[in-house]
Amino acid sequence: MEYEVIRHDQLQGMRVLINDVTYRSPHMHREFELLMVMRGELKISCRGHQFIVHEGEAALMNPWLAHEFRSVSEKATLLILQISPQFCKNYFPTIEDLRFDWQNLTEIQNKAALRSELILLSKAYFAMQPTYEFACMSRLNQIFRMLLLEIPWRLLDVAEKRQQNISNQRLERIISYIDANSGSKLLLSEIAEREGLSVSYLSHFIHERLNMSYQDYLTLVRFEKGRLLVETSNLSVAEICQRCGFSDPRYFNEIYRKQLGCTPKEFRQSNLSGLKRTKRNPSNTQEYLYTEDEAKEFVFSL
């Protein structure tokens, strides 16, 4: 699991980006995230279930909600708006406690209007003409108003906020411990004992927050570290497996082929790297983040 720190360098309160995504590993952040599939189809996993977002449809992620993206087609091109929960705090002070009940927005009534507003905001954002800041914030407020009117939502109460803080802190501890100890034998019971929890409760907690079982997540962490060593070192596959916690190199090869379509040996021989990746991405993520010029050209072609 990655905790993604989103920077709002260009415009305080929002960030707009265009991505080509084949796979985006489980991650979370403190922002709302509204995305629209511009090309292809995208499978989203969150809150223990999956749904497909088709071209022209949208999805909405709440703050602190773990989610995973996987393209159904060869790749999915996404227009993404990341919204700080601080952006309207002065006149909507409960924004940080707001949670939308729907993540899949395929059933909303005003799809065309939402798409239009999102594209107009993106054009203003990337064109950066004088006074573009007012245009962007105006569009952002209109988009958020549309979401509030179209989608069921609620406010966290005091007990829910306290529980969420406890849950987030627990998850951070668990993720950090798994990351630090993934190279050795690591049982769920060991982590449960550290947290003072039963194994069954911890198993359910991890599955609910990460959208996968403990063993699947541990394997994913080990794979991410192993893949990075395949790409950046001259270590043998056997040595990589030993360092990353894989007892059987054949199992690592099997996962590598499943994720990337080739074995570590084949990767090194052909020097294939698949999609370009940004520096912040975990090693098994396959996505390409458009440059500002590429993003501008894309949104103005819509």
Tab-separated table of C-alpha atoms in Angstrom:
chain	number	residue	atom	x	y	z
A	1	MET	CA	0.000	0.000	0.000
A	2	GLU	CA	1.277	3.436	-0.919
A	3	TYR	CA	0.298	6.621	0.857
A	4	GLU	CA	0.431	9.138	-1.977
A	5	VAL	CA	1.426	12.681	-1.055
A	6	ILE	CA	-0.255	14.984	-3.576
A	7	ARG	CA	1.340	18.362	-4.165
A	8	HIS	CA	-0.696	21.370	-5.261
A	9	ASP	CA	2.174	23.355	-6.688
A	10	GLN	CA	0.334	25.021	-9.547
A	11	LEU	CA	-2.961	25.914	-7.909
A	12	GLN	CA	-3.774	25.607	-4.230
A	13	GLY	CA	-6.637	23.213	-3.601
A	14	MET	CA	-6.553	21.151	-6.790
A	15	ARG	CA	-4.425	19.202	-9.199
A	16	VAL	CA	-5.364	18.050	-12.708
A	17	LEU	CA	-3.501	15.300	-14.540
A	18	ILE	CA	-3.798	12.991	-17.535
A	19	ASN	CA	-2.634	9.394	-17.133
A	20	ASP	CA	-2.362	6.331	-19.321
A	21	VAL	CA	-2.881	3.467	-16.874
A	22	THR	CA	-2.380	-0.250	-17.271
A	23	TYR	CA	-2.112	-0.901	-13.541
A	24	ARG	CA	-1.964	1.344	-10.494
A	25	SER	CA	-1.200	-0.503	-7.281
A	26	PRO	CA	-3.287	0.041	-4.113
A	27	HIS	CA	-2.858	3.554	-2.748
A	28	MET	CA	-4.625	6.207	-0.726
A	29	HIS	CA	-4.395	9.949	-0.169
A	30	ARG	CA	-6.135	12.691	1.781
A	31	GLU	CA	-7.748	14.263	-1.317
A	32	PHE	CA	-11.029	13.627	-3.056
A	33	GLU	CA	-10.300	12.184	-6.487
A	34	LEU	CA	-12.700	12.543	-9.406
A	35	LEU	CA	-11.674	10.685	-12.536
A	36	MET	CA	-13.176	10.267	-15.969
A	37	VAL	CA	-12.164	7.546	-18.423
A	38	MET	CA	-11.429	9.282	-21.727
A	39	ARG	CA	-10.287	6.164	-23.604
A	40	GLY	CA	-10.561	2.468	-22.829
A	41	GLU	CA	-12.104	0.855	-19.746
A	42	LEU	CA	-10.930	0.784	-16.130
A	43	LYS	CA	-11.537	-1.715	-13.329
A	44	ILE	CA	-11.484	-0.082	-9.889
A	45	SER	CA	-11.136	-2.028	-6.637
A	46	CYS	CA	-12.140	-0.317	-3.388
A	47	ARG	CA	-14.093	-1.051	-0.220
A	48	GLY	CA	-13.919	-4.774	-0.920
A	49	HIS	CA	-15.636	-4.686	-4.295
A	50	GLN	CA	-14.848	-3.985	-7.947
A	51	PHE	CA	-16.590	-2.104	-10.714
A	52	ILE	CA	-15.900	-1.193	-14.337
A	53	VAL	CA	-15.812	2.402	-15.559
A	54	HIS	CA	-16.386	2.678	-19.297
A	55	GLU	CA	-15.257	5.416	-21.659
A	56	GLY	CA	-17.062	8.659	-20.850
A	57	GLU	CA	-17.983	7.547	-17.329
A	58	ALA	CA	-16.628	8.748	-13.989
A	59	ALA	CA	-15.660	7.531	-10.521
A	60	LEU	CA	-15.122	9.340	-7.232
A	61	MET	CA	-12.745	8.372	-4.426
A	62	ASN	CA	-13.163	9.700	-0.888
A	63	PRO	CA	-10.165	10.817	1.203
A	64	TRP	CA	-8.280	7.953	2.863
A	65	LEU	CA	-10.030	5.358	0.712
A	66	ALA	CA	-7.640	2.667	-0.537
A	67	HIS	CA	-8.154	2.014	-4.237
A	68	GLU	CA	-6.533	0.122	-7.104
A	69	PHE	CA	-6.783	0.677	-10.867
A	70	ARG	CA	-6.420	-1.920	-13.604
A	71	SER	CA	-7.215	-1.326	-17.272
A	72	VAL	CA	-9.643	-3.709	-18.950
A	73	SER	CA	-8.384	-2.709	-22.379
A	74	GLU	CA	-4.672	-2.407	-23.261
A	75	LYS	CA	-4.579	0.869	-21.360
A	76	ALA	CA	-7.032	3.426	-20.033
A	77	THR	CA	-6.555	7.167	-20.458
A	78	LEU	CA	-7.803	9.043	-17.411
A	79	LEU	CA	-8.594	12.684	-16.763
A	80	ILE	CA	-8.113	13.085	-13.019
A	81	LEU	CA	-9.071	15.934	-10.709
A	82	GLN	CA	-7.593	15.701	-7.202
A	83	ILE	CA	-9.342	18.026	-4.750
A	84	SER	CA	-7.981	19.088	-1.392
A	85	PRO	CA	-10.562	18.819	1.415
A	86	GLN	CA	-9.349	22.287	2.421
A	87	PHE	CA	-10.381	24.047	-0.796
A	88	CYS	CA	-13.740	25.362	0.472
A	89	LYS	CA	-13.267	25.091	4.223
A	90	ASN	CA	-13.897	28.825	4.771
A	91	TYR	CA	-17.463	28.641	3.474
A	92	PHE	CA	-18.162	24.887	3.808
A	93	PRO	CA	-16.383	24.063	7.088
A	94	THR	CA	-17.614	20.454	7.268
A	95	ILE	CA	-15.884	19.511	3.991
A	96	GLU	CA	-13.211	17.448	5.790
A	97	ASP	CA	-15.901	15.286	7.391
A	98	LEU	CA	-17.835	14.736	4.161
A	99	ARG	CA	-17.974	11.306	2.561
A	100	PHE	CA	-19.799	10.386	-0.640
A	101	ASP	CA	-21.725	7.100	-0.596
A	102	TRP	CA	-21.072	6.305	-4.261
A	103	GLN	CA	-17.709	5.658	-5.894
A	104	ASN	CA	-19.151	4.409	-9.180
A	105	LEU	CA	-20.794	7.386	-10.917
A	106	THR	CA	-22.124	5.515	-13.947
A	107	GLU	CA	-25.718	6.075	-12.773
A	108	ILE	CA	-25.639	9.841	-12.239
A	109	GLN	CA	-28.117	11.862	-14.278
A	110	ASN	CA	-25.928	14.681	-15.600
A	111	LYS	CA	-22.987	12.756	-17.052
A	112	ALA	CA	-22.644	15.137	-20.000
A	113	ALA	CA	-22.652	18.214	-17.769
A	114	LEU	CA	-20.055	16.726	-15.439
A	115	ARG	CA	-17.838	15.798	-18.387
A	116	SER	CA	-18.178	19.277	-19.855
A	117	GLU	CA	-17.288	21.029	-16.591
A	118	LEU	CA	-14.319	18.730	-16.012
A	119	ILE	CA	-12.957	19.355	-19.512
A	120	LEU	CA	-13.454	23.132	-19.249
A	121	LEU	CA	-11.654	23.168	-15.895
A	122	SER	CA	-8.797	21.121	-17.378
A	123	LYS	CA	-8.438	23.462	-20.359
A	124	ALA	CA	-8.224	26.491	-18.074
A	125	TYR	CA	-5.768	24.666	-15.783
A	126	PHE	CA	-3.321	23.698	-18.534
A	127	ALA	CA	-3.680	26.869	-20.644
A	128	MET	CA	-2.725	29.053	-17.647
A	129	GLN	CA	-3.998	32.244	-19.237
A	130	PRO	CA	-4.217	35.427	-17.103
A	131	THR	CA	-6.893	35.038	-14.397
A	132	TYR	CA	-7.094	31.275	-15.079
A	133	GLU	CA	-7.127	30.738	-11.316
A	134	PHE	CA	-10.622	32.237	-11.084
A	135	ALA	CA	-11.841	30.093	-13.965
A	136	CYS	CA	-10.487	26.929	-12.332
A	137	MET	CA	-11.928	27.659	-8.899
A	138	SER	CA	-15.280	28.595	-10.426
A	139	ARG	CA	-15.417	25.291	-12.316
A	140	LEU	CA	-14.269	23.368	-9.248
A	141	ASN	CA	-17.041	24.847	-7.114
A	142	GLN	CA	-19.595	24.029	-9.801
A	143	ILE	CA	-18.338	20.444	-10.076
A	144	PHE	CA	-18.466	19.944	-6.321
A	145	ARG	CA	-21.978	21.420	-6.181
A	146	MET	CA	-23.047	18.967	-8.892
A	147	LEU	CA	-21.594	16.065	-6.913
A	148	LEU	CA	-23.362	17.158	-3.721
A	149	LEU	CA	-26.688	17.420	-5.532
A	150	GLU	CA	-26.339	14.164	-7.512
A	151	ILE	CA	-24.689	11.776	-5.057
A	152	PRO	CA	-25.807	10.682	-1.571
A	153	TRP	CA	-23.380	11.901	1.078
A	154	ARG	CA	-23.017	12.150	4.834
A	155	LEU	CA	-20.834	13.743	7.500
A	156	LEU	CA	-18.662	11.734	9.866
A	157	ASP	CA	-19.690	12.122	13.491
A	158	VAL	CA	-17.226	12.581	16.353
A	159	ALA	CA	-16.994	8.867	17.088
A	160	GLU	CA	-16.436	8.023	13.398
A	161	LYS	CA	-13.667	10.627	13.096
A	162	ARG	CA	-11.952	9.260	16.199
A	163	GLN	CA	-12.260	5.701	14.908
A	164	GLN	CA	-10.968	6.731	11.483
A	165	ASN	CA	-7.879	8.316	13.041
A	166	ILE	CA	-7.207	5.179	15.081
A	167	SER	CA	-7.731	3.015	11.992
A	168	ASN	CA	-5.416	5.141	9.821
A	169	GLN	CA	-2.670	5.105	12.458
A	170	ARG	CA	-2.997	1.324	12.837
A	171	LEU	CA	-2.805	0.847	9.081
A	172	GLU	CA	0.326	3.016	8.867
A	173	ARG	CA	2.008	0.934	11.588
A	174	ILE	CA	1.077	-2.346	9.897
A	175	ILE	CA	2.238	-1.195	6.456
A	176	SER	CA	5.537	0.087	7.855
A	177	TYR	CA	6.161	-3.162	9.735
A	178	ILE	CA	5.394	-5.324	6.694
A	179	ASP	CA	7.651	-3.179	4.531
A	180	ALA	CA	10.524	-3.399	7.020
A	181	ASN	CA	10.213	-7.168	7.563
A	182	SER	CA	8.952	-8.514	4.233
A	183	GLY	CA	12.337	-10.102	3.471
A	184	SER	CA	11.937	-12.645	6.254
A	185	LYS	CA	9.216	-15.062	7.303
A	186	LEU	CA	6.372	-12.863	8.493
A	187	LEU	CA	3.226	-14.368	9.960
A	188	LEU	CA	-0.045	-12.539	10.410
A	189	SER	CA	-0.101	-13.763	14.007
A	190	GLU	CA	3.129	-11.849	14.693
A	191	ILE	CA	1.556	-8.563	13.586
A	192	ALA	CA	-1.679	-9.336	15.440
A	193	GLU	CA	0.294	-9.814	18.650
A	194	ARG	CA	2.092	-6.496	18.152
A	195	GLU	CA	-1.233	-4.718	17.652
A	196	GLY	CA	-3.031	-6.536	20.469
A	197	LEU	CA	-5.618	-7.941	18.067
A	198	SER	CA	-6.941	-11.371	17.193
A	199	VAL	CA	-5.719	-12.898	13.941
A	200	SER	CA	-9.250	-13.056	12.540
A	201	TYR	CA	-9.935	-9.376	13.329
A	202	LEU	CA	-6.627	-8.269	11.817
A	203	SER	CA	-7.220	-10.376	8.722
A	204	HIS	CA	-10.598	-8.703	8.211
A	205	PHE	CA	-9.135	-5.243	8.916
A	206	ILE	CA	-6.385	-5.656	6.308
A	207	HIS	CA	-8.771	-6.981	3.677
A	208	GLU	CA	-11.231	-4.150	4.307
A	209	ARG	CA	-8.596	-1.392	4.137
A	210	LEU	CA	-6.326	-2.769	1.396
A	211	ASN	CA	-8.846	-4.611	-0.782
A	212	MET	CA	-6.762	-7.783	-0.593
A	213	SER	CA	-5.788	-10.478	1.866
A	214	TYR	CA	-2.742	-10.205	4.111
A	215	GLN	CA	-0.892	-12.854	2.118
A	216	ASP	CA	-1.682	-11.169	-1.193
A	217	TYR	CA	-0.440	-7.829	0.144
A	218	LEU	CA	2.752	-9.364	1.543
A	219	THR	CA	3.380	-11.026	-1.826
A	220	LEU	CA	2.789	-7.694	-3.582
A	221	VAL	CA	5.324	-5.912	-1.349
A	222	ARG	CA	7.875	-8.647	-1.952
A	223	PHE	CA	7.235	-8.527	-5.691
A	224	GLU	CA	7.655	-4.736	-5.811
A	225	LYS	CA	11.024	-4.999	-4.086
A	226	GLY	CA	12.065	-7.945	-6.245
A	227	ARG	CA	11.127	-6.223	-9.476
A	228	LEU	CA	13.105	-3.142	-8.511
A	229	LEU	CA	16.187	-5.321	-7.937
A	230	VAL	CA	15.657	-7.046	-11.304
A	231	GLU	CA	15.646	-3.646	-13.001
A	232	THR	CA	18.431	-1.938	-11.062
A	233	SER	CA	20.900	-4.626	-9.968
A	234	ASN	CA	22.958	-7.527	-11.325
A	235	LEU	CA	21.825	-9.906	-8.588
A	236	SER	CA	20.702	-13.350	-9.681
A	237	VAL	CA	17.038	-14.244	-9.403
A	238	ALA	CA	17.894	-16.636	-6.574
A	239	GLU	CA	19.660	-13.854	-4.643
A	240	ILE	CA	16.751	-11.470	-5.246
A	241	CYS	CA	14.301	-14.061	-3.959
A	242	GLN	CA	16.389	-14.594	-0.844
A	243	ARG	CA	16.512	-10.846	-0.134
A	244	CYS	CA	12.806	-10.263	-0.773
A	245	GLY	CA	11.333	-13.207	1.106
A	246	PHE	CA	10.467	-15.578	-1.746
A	247	SER	CA	11.393	-19.116	-0.742
A	248	ASP	CA	10.954	-20.457	-4.280
A	249	PRO	CA	12.357	-18.622	-7.359
A	250	ARG	CA	9.787	-20.445	-9.503
A	251	TYR	CA	6.992	-18.685	-7.614
A	252	PHE	CA	8.654	-15.293	-8.151
A	253	ASN	CA	9.025	-16.080	-11.857
A	254	GLU	CA	5.355	-17.052	-12.015
A	255	ILE	CA	4.212	-13.773	-10.423
A	256	TYR	CA	6.616	-11.766	-12.588
A	257	ARG	CA	5.233	-13.326	-15.756
A	258	LYS	CA	1.647	-12.800	-14.580
A	259	GLN	CA	2.259	-9.111	-13.851
A	260	LEU	CA	4.557	-8.211	-16.753
A	261	GLY	CA	4.167	-10.900	-19.383
A	262	CYS	CA	7.768	-12.095	-19.163
A	263	THR	CA	10.233	-13.654	-16.736
A	264	PRO	CA	12.979	-11.639	-14.973
A	265	LYS	CA	15.546	-13.244	-17.289
A	266	GLU	CA	13.546	-12.304	-20.387
A	267	PHE	CA	13.146	-8.761	-19.087
A	268	ARG	CA	16.874	-8.340	-18.625
A	269	GLN	CA	17.671	-9.840	-22.008
A	270	SER	CA	15.321	-7.583	-23.898
A	271	ASN	CA	15.551	-4.587	-21.530
A	272	LEU	CA	11.781	-4.120	-21.802
A	273	SER	CA	10.256	-1.643	-19.398
A	274	GLY	CA	6.619	-1.475	-20.491
A	275	LEU	CA	4.967	1.867	-19.829
A	276	LYS	CA	7.056	4.752	-18.555
A	277	ARG	CA	6.688	5.329	-14.858
A	278	THR	CA	6.956	8.416	-12.722
A	279	LYS	CA	9.478	8.370	-9.870
A	280	ARG	CA	6.849	8.283	-7.160
A	281	ASN	CA	5.283	5.057	-8.369
A	282	PRO	CA	5.766	1.687	-6.715
A	283	SER	CA	7.673	-0.631	-8.983
A	284	ASN	CA	4.746	-2.764	-10.133
A	285	THR	CA	2.681	0.236	-11.202
A	286	GLN	CA	2.404	0.669	-14.954
A	287	GLU	CA	1.270	4.138	-15.892
A	288	TYR	CA	2.409	7.121	-17.882
A	289	LEU	CA	1.849	10.613	-16.517
A	290	TYR	CA	1.476	13.140	-19.332
A	291	THR	CA	3.763	16.154	-19.309
A	292	GLU	CA	2.136	19.591	-19.100
A	293	ASP	CA	2.492	20.086	-22.867
A	294	GLU	CA	1.104	16.625	-23.627
A	295	ALA	CA	-1.795	17.128	-21.222
A	296	LYS	CA	-2.588	20.525	-22.732
A	297	GLU	CA	-2.579	19.082	-26.251
A	298	PHE	CA	-4.819	16.219	-25.127
A	299	VAL	CA	-7.505	18.294	-23.369
A	300	PHE	CA	-7.663	20.811	-26.216
A	301	SER	CA	-8.268	17.954	-28.653
A	302	LEU	CA	-11.466	16.992	-26.798
